[in-house]
Every structure is written in C-alpha cells, then in structure tokens.
C-alpha cells in the first residue's frame, strides 16, 4: 500500500536558505531550535547574526576578564577616593553587586553606553574624522571605514575562515561565561584550586 506523505512545510524552504550560511558547521549544522528564522528575511537574519557576534565578543571579554582577575592581575592604585584598591575587589557577580562602588558602576555603564552609541555600529555614517563611513562589509563589521588591521589584504577564503572562527569562539565563550556565572551562584568553583 502507498503511504501518503504530508506536504512539505513552506518554512522548510525558508530555513533551507540559511543552511549554507556562515556559522553552519559540524557537529550541529543548521540549528534553530526556537525557529527564530522561520519565515525570516535576510534583514532579520543579518540582525540576529549581528547580535550573536556582539554577544560573542562581549562574552569573550568576560571570560578573559575572569581568567585575568582569577590569576591575580589587577589594575594598580585605588578604585575610589576612599582608598579601596582594585586588588581589594573580588571577582564575579557578588563583587559587582557588593564591592564595586556605585560611582564606578555608573562610570562603567556610561562607558558601555558611549561604545554602543559611538563605536559599536554596524552601519555607514559619519566616521571619527568627519568623513562618511561605508556600511560594514558584513554583519558585525565595526570598522566603519576607519580601522583595518590588515583585513582588506586577506583573501576571501581567509576572511570567511576568520569570521567562522570568531563565531565559534563567541559561541563557546557565551556558554563558558554562563557556566562560570551559574557555578559561582551555586558556590562551586570551576577554577583549579577552587579560586
């Protein structure tokens, strides 16, 4: 007997268009468990990729910050006018909530605001020298016609490889900093020696 198959869903076609996108790699391949790309336009995909890159970059800095501070490397001097030294501030969420002075928290948040508004832009517009910056070459390209560091000299294959490496490192760092934060709240250290 013949078995009637259900017609393919239209969303499978849309999802298929992203199966060869940068970041679709082994072992997961195309992975969208929340169906965020179901019926999504290229503009929506690019926006999500931009957000993924930004969060990945922040997570990489967060993991590096954990490693550096757990290794005992601190800024010299005082963090406030009361004489609290940078070395007196612990690490992790608890230190942020209880040991960093409020004025320091506001300065950090203001700095992040300035980065968001003035630097971390994936778009064309006015560059720092007053000229018009070209839009980014790809989602997450914050050069804005200003910084190069030799990127333009790379071949297309090397650029694709480096972008892929950044995506994977960012994904790993997001999981890593999440694990560090969860284990800190559980009171279980993931660091050697329990630091």
mmCIF file of N, CA and C in Angstrom, residues 85-153:
data_model
loop_
_atom_site.group_PDB
_atom_site.id
_atom_site.type_symbol
_atom_site.label_atom_id
_atom_site.label_comp_id
_atom_site.label_asym_id
_atom_site.label_seq_id
_atom_site.Cartn_x
_atom_site.Cartn_y
_atom_site.Cartn_z
ATOM 1 N N UNK A 85 41.452 49.655 47.052
ATOM 2 C CA UNK A 85 42.333 49.289 45.952
ATOM 3 C C UNK A 85 41.602 48.358 44.978
ATOM 4 N N UNK A 86 42.021 48.378 43.719
ATOM 5 C CA UNK A 86 41.474 47.445 42.738
ATOM 6 C C UNK A 86 41.683 46.010 43.203
ATOM 7 N N UNK A 87 42.827 45.758 43.861
ATOM 8 C CA UNK A 87 43.135 44.399 44.315
ATOM 9 C C UNK A 87 42.228 43.952 45.456
ATOM 10 N N UNK A 88 41.519 44.892 46.097
ATOM 11 C CA UNK A 88 40.591 44.536 47.179
ATOM 12 C C UNK A 88 39.239 44.059 46.646
ATOM 13 N N UNK A 89 38.980 44.307 45.368
ATOM 14 C CA UNK A 89 37.708 43.921 44.767
ATOM 15 C C UNK A 89 37.807 42.479 44.302
ATOM 16 N N UNK A 90 36.837 41.664 44.668
ATOM 17 C CA UNK A 90 36.820 40.263 44.256
ATOM 18 C C UNK A 90 36.441 40.123 42.793
ATOM 19 N N UNK A 91 36.064 38.931 42.411
ATOM 20 C CA UNK A 91 35.656 38.674 41.036
ATOM 21 C C UNK A 91 34.224 38.182 41.020
ATOM 22 N N UNK A 92 33.604 38.271 39.878
ATOM 23 C CA UNK A 92 32.281 37.701 39.698
ATOM 24 C C UNK A 92 31.147 38.630 40.055
ATOM 25 N N UNK A 93 29.963 38.045 40.037
ATOM 26 C CA UNK A 93 28.730 38.782 40.243
ATOM 27 C C UNK A 93 28.656 39.400 41.633
ATOM 28 N N UNK A 94 29.058 38.662 42.645
ATOM 29 C CA UNK A 94 28.988 39.152 44.024
ATOM 30 C C UNK A 94 29.852 40.407 44.199
ATOM 31 N N UNK A 95 31.031 40.393 43.608
ATOM 32 C CA UNK A 95 31.904 41.566 43.710
ATOM 33 C C UNK A 95 31.261 42.781 43.045
ATOM 34 N N UNK A 96 30.632 42.565 41.879
ATOM 35 C CA UNK A 96 29.964 43.662 41.176
ATOM 36 C C UNK A 96 28.855 44.247 42.032
ATOM 37 N N UNK A 97 28.077 43.386 42.659
ATOM 38 C CA UNK A 97 26.915 43.843 43.422
ATOM 39 C C UNK A 97 27.291 44.484 44.760
ATOM 40 N N UNK A 98 28.343 44.005 45.402
ATOM 41 C CA UNK A 98 28.613 44.442 46.774
ATOM 42 C C UNK A 98 29.893 45.230 46.960
ATOM 43 N N UNK A 99 30.883 45.048 46.091
ATOM 44 C CA UNK A 99 32.192 45.665 46.343
ATOM 45 C C UNK A 99 32.524 46.843 45.433
ATOM 46 N N UNK A 100 32.002 46.849 44.221
ATOM 47 C CA UNK A 100 32.283 47.962 43.309
ATOM 48 C C UNK A 100 31.432 49.148 43.739
ATOM 49 N N UNK A 101 32.076 50.307 43.994
ATOM 50 C CA UNK A 101 31.307 51.488 44.395
ATOM 51 C C UNK A 101 30.282 51.894 43.329
ATOM 52 N N UNK A 102 29.180 52.493 43.772
ATOM 53 C CA UNK A 102 28.123 52.896 42.838
ATOM 54 C C UNK A 102 28.647 53.832 41.758
ATOM 55 N N UNK A 103 29.514 54.763 42.133
ATOM 56 C CA UNK A 103 30.069 55.690 41.142
ATOM 57 C C UNK A 103 30.840 54.915 40.059
ATOM 58 N N UNK A 104 31.526 53.853 40.441
ATOM 59 C CA UNK A 104 32.241 53.017 39.484
ATOM 60 C C UNK A 104 31.290 52.298 38.554
ATOM 61 N N UNK A 105 30.176 51.816 39.106
ATOM 62 C CA UNK A 105 29.172 51.143 38.272
ATOM 63 C C UNK A 105 28.606 52.105 37.241
ATOM 64 N N UNK A 106 28.320 53.337 37.667
ATOM 65 C CA UNK A 106 27.771 54.326 36.736
ATOM 66 C C UNK A 106 28.780 54.667 35.641
ATOM 67 N N UNK A 107 30.069 54.750 36.001
ATOM 68 C CA UNK A 107 31.097 55.036 35.004
ATOM 69 C C UNK A 107 31.187 53.914 33.978
ATOM 70 N N UNK A 108 31.127 52.675 34.455
ATOM 71 C CA UNK A 108 31.185 51.531 33.544
ATOM 72 C C UNK A 108 29.977 51.533 32.612
ATOM 73 N N UNK A 109 28.796 51.759 33.165
ATOM 74 C CA UNK A 109 27.586 51.786 32.341
ATOM 75 C C UNK A 109 27.613 52.937 31.336
ATOM 76 N N UNK A 110 28.142 54.093 31.741
ATOM 77 C CA UNK A 110 28.270 55.220 30.827
ATOM 78 C C UNK A 110 29.253 54.896 29.697
ATOM 79 N N UNK A 111 30.351 54.217 30.042
ATOM 80 C CA UNK A 111 31.335 53.818 29.035
ATOM 81 C C UNK A 111 30.695 52.865 28.019
ATOM 82 N N UNK A 112 29.911 51.892 28.507
ATOM 83 C CA UNK A 112 29.221 50.956 27.621
ATOM 84 C C UNK A 112 28.242 51.710 26.722
ATOM 85 N N UNK A 113 27.525 52.670 27.287
ATOM 86 C CA UNK A 113 26.594 53.490 26.506
ATOM 87 C C UNK A 113 27.344 54.216 25.385
ATOM 88 N N UNK A 114 28.493 54.808 25.702
ATOM 89 C CA UNK A 114 29.278 55.525 24.694
ATOM 90 C C UNK A 114 29.747 54.582 23.589
ATOM 91 N N UNK A 115 30.148 53.368 23.960
ATOM 92 C CA UNK A 115 30.557 52.394 22.947
ATOM 93 C C UNK A 115 29.390 52.035 22.034
ATOM 94 N N UNK A 116 28.229 51.819 22.624
ATOM 95 C CA UNK A 116 27.050 51.450 21.839
ATOM 96 C C UNK A 116 26.645 52.559 20.875
ATOM 97 N N UNK A 117 26.675 53.793 21.341
ATOM 98 C CA UNK A 117 26.203 54.915 20.536
ATOM 99 C C UNK A 117 27.246 55.384 19.533
ATOM 100 N N UNK A 118 28.526 55.362 19.924
ATOM 101 C CA UNK A 118 29.530 55.977 19.081
ATOM 102 C C UNK A 118 30.483 55.058 18.357
ATOM 103 N N UNK A 119 30.678 53.831 18.853
ATOM 104 C CA UNK A 119 31.723 52.983 18.283
ATOM 105 C C UNK A 119 31.160 51.704 17.683
ATOM 106 N N UNK A 120 30.393 50.968 18.445
ATOM 107 C CA UNK A 120 29.932 49.651 18.003
ATOM 108 C C UNK A 120 28.742 49.771 17.056
ATOM 109 N N UNK A 121 29.014 50.303 15.884
ATOM 110 C CA UNK A 121 27.977 50.495 14.887
ATOM 111 C C UNK A 121 28.294 49.649 13.677
ATOM 112 N N UNK A 122 27.308 48.959 13.208
ATOM 113 C CA UNK A 122 27.453 48.145 12.009
ATOM 114 C C UNK A 122 26.709 48.850 10.876
ATOM 115 N N UNK A 123 27.160 50.056 10.576
ATOM 116 C CA UNK A 123 26.439 50.848 9.590
ATOM 117 C C UNK A 123 27.332 51.952 9.061
ATOM 118 N N UNK A 124 26.913 52.520 7.982
ATOM 119 C CA UNK A 124 27.620 53.667 7.459
ATOM 120 C C UNK A 124 27.210 54.910 8.222
ATOM 121 N N UNK A 125 27.898 55.967 7.942
ATOM 122 C CA UNK A 125 27.566 57.218 8.611
ATOM 123 C C UNK A 125 28.814 58.029 8.826
ATOM 124 N N UNK A 126 28.756 58.958 9.728
ATOM 125 C CA UNK A 126 29.867 59.852 9.979
ATOM 126 C C UNK A 126 30.977 59.122 10.725
ATOM 127 N N UNK A 127 32.151 59.087 10.140
ATOM 128 C CA UNK A 127 33.317 58.474 10.782
ATOM 129 C C UNK A 127 33.939 59.477 11.743
ATOM 130 N N UNK A 128 34.930 59.014 12.502
ATOM 131 C CA UNK A 128 35.561 59.869 13.511
ATOM 132 C C UNK A 128 36.253 61.076 12.902
ATOM 133 N N UNK A 129 36.756 60.936 11.685
ATOM 134 C CA UNK A 129 37.465 62.064 11.066
ATOM 135 C C UNK A 129 36.538 62.988 10.278
ATOM 136 N N UNK A 130 35.223 62.783 10.382
ATOM 137 C CA UNK A 130 34.263 63.664 9.723
ATOM 138 C C UNK A 130 33.841 63.210 8.343
ATOM 139 N N UNK A 131 34.471 62.182 7.810
ATOM 140 C CA UNK A 131 34.085 61.673 6.500
ATOM 141 C C UNK A 131 32.923 60.702 6.651
ATOM 142 N N UNK A 132 32.338 60.334 5.534
ATOM 143 C CA UNK A 132 31.248 59.360 5.559
ATOM 144 C C UNK A 132 31.835 57.955 5.515
ATOM 145 N N UNK A 133 31.511 57.139 6.494
ATOM 146 C CA UNK A 133 31.987 55.766 6.536
ATOM 147 C C UNK A 133 31.067 54.881 5.717
ATOM 148 N N UNK A 134 31.664 53.916 5.063
ATOM 149 C CA UNK A 134 30.877 52.952 4.286
ATOM 150 C C UNK A 134 30.195 51.980 5.238
ATOM 151 N N UNK A 135 29.075 51.436 4.826
ATOM 152 C CA UNK A 135 28.452 50.397 5.664
ATOM 153 C C UNK A 135 29.398 49.216 5.818
ATOM 154 N N UNK A 136 29.193 48.447 6.870
ATOM 155 C CA UNK A 136 30.045 47.295 7.111
ATOM 156 C C UNK A 136 29.993 46.302 5.964
ATOM 157 N N UNK A 137 31.088 45.599 5.793
ATOM 158 C CA UNK A 137 31.189 44.599 4.736
ATOM 159 C C UNK A 137 30.291 43.395 5.029
ATOM 160 N N UNK A 138 30.030 43.156 6.316
ATOM 161 C CA UNK A 138 29.216 42.023 6.759
ATOM 162 C C UNK A 138 28.641 42.380 8.125
ATOM 163 N N UNK A 139 27.614 41.665 8.596
ATOM 164 C CA UNK A 139 27.061 41.961 9.927
ATOM 165 C C UNK A 139 28.142 41.822 10.999
ATOM 166 N N UNK A 140 28.256 42.834 11.836
ATOM 167 C CA UNK A 140 29.269 42.823 12.887
ATOM 168 C C UNK A 140 30.564 43.503 12.502
ATOM 169 N N UNK A 141 30.625 44.066 11.307
ATOM 170 C CA UNK A 141 31.829 44.773 10.845
ATOM 171 C C UNK A 141 31.791 46.190 11.405
ATOM 172 N N UNK A 142 32.558 46.422 12.461
ATOM 173 C CA UNK A 142 32.544 47.722 13.139
ATOM 174 C C UNK A 142 33.671 48.640 12.682
ATOM 175 N N UNK A 143 34.346 48.303 11.606
ATOM 176 C CA UNK A 143 35.440 49.169 11.159
ATOM 177 C C UNK A 143 34.920 50.520 10.714
ATOM 178 N N UNK A 144 33.769 50.538 10.094
ATOM 179 C CA UNK A 144 33.132 51.780 9.657
ATOM 180 C C UNK A 144 34.075 52.697 8.889
ATOM 181 N N UNK A 145 34.884 52.104 8.044
ATOM 182 C CA UNK A 145 35.783 52.897 7.215
ATOM 183 C C UNK A 145 36.961 53.484 7.963
ATOM 184 N N UNK A 146 37.234 53.015 9.176
ATOM 185 C CA UNK A 146 38.265 53.648 9.992
ATOM 186 C C UNK A 146 39.410 52.704 10.334
ATOM 187 N N UNK A 147 39.128 51.530 10.861
ATOM 188 C CA UNK A 147 40.153 50.606 11.334
ATOM 189 C C UNK A 147 40.261 49.451 10.351
ATOM 190 N N UNK A 148 41.487 48.999 10.072
ATOM 191 C CA UNK A 148 41.655 47.916 9.125
ATOM 192 C C UNK A 148 42.422 46.739 9.739
ATOM 193 N N UNK A 149 43.596 46.967 10.297
ATOM 194 C CA UNK A 149 44.458 45.913 10.855
ATOM 195 C C UNK A 149 44.765 44.830 9.827
ATOM 196 N N UNK A 150 44.836 45.176 8.548
ATOM 197 C CA UNK A 150 45.207 44.238 7.503
ATOM 198 C C UNK A 150 44.070 43.395 6.964
ATOM 199 N N UNK A 151 42.837 43.647 7.387
ATOM 200 C CA UNK A 151 41.705 42.840 6.937
ATOM 201 C C UNK A 151 41.552 42.889 5.422
ATOM 202 N N UNK A 152 41.709 44.065 4.842
ATOM 203 C CA UNK A 152 41.496 44.226 3.405
ATOM 204 C C UNK A 152 42.535 43.494 2.569
ATOM 205 N N UNK A 153 43.653 43.101 3.181
ATOM 206 C CA UNK A 153 44.698 42.390 2.447
ATOM 207 C C UNK A 153 44.458 40.876 2.423
#
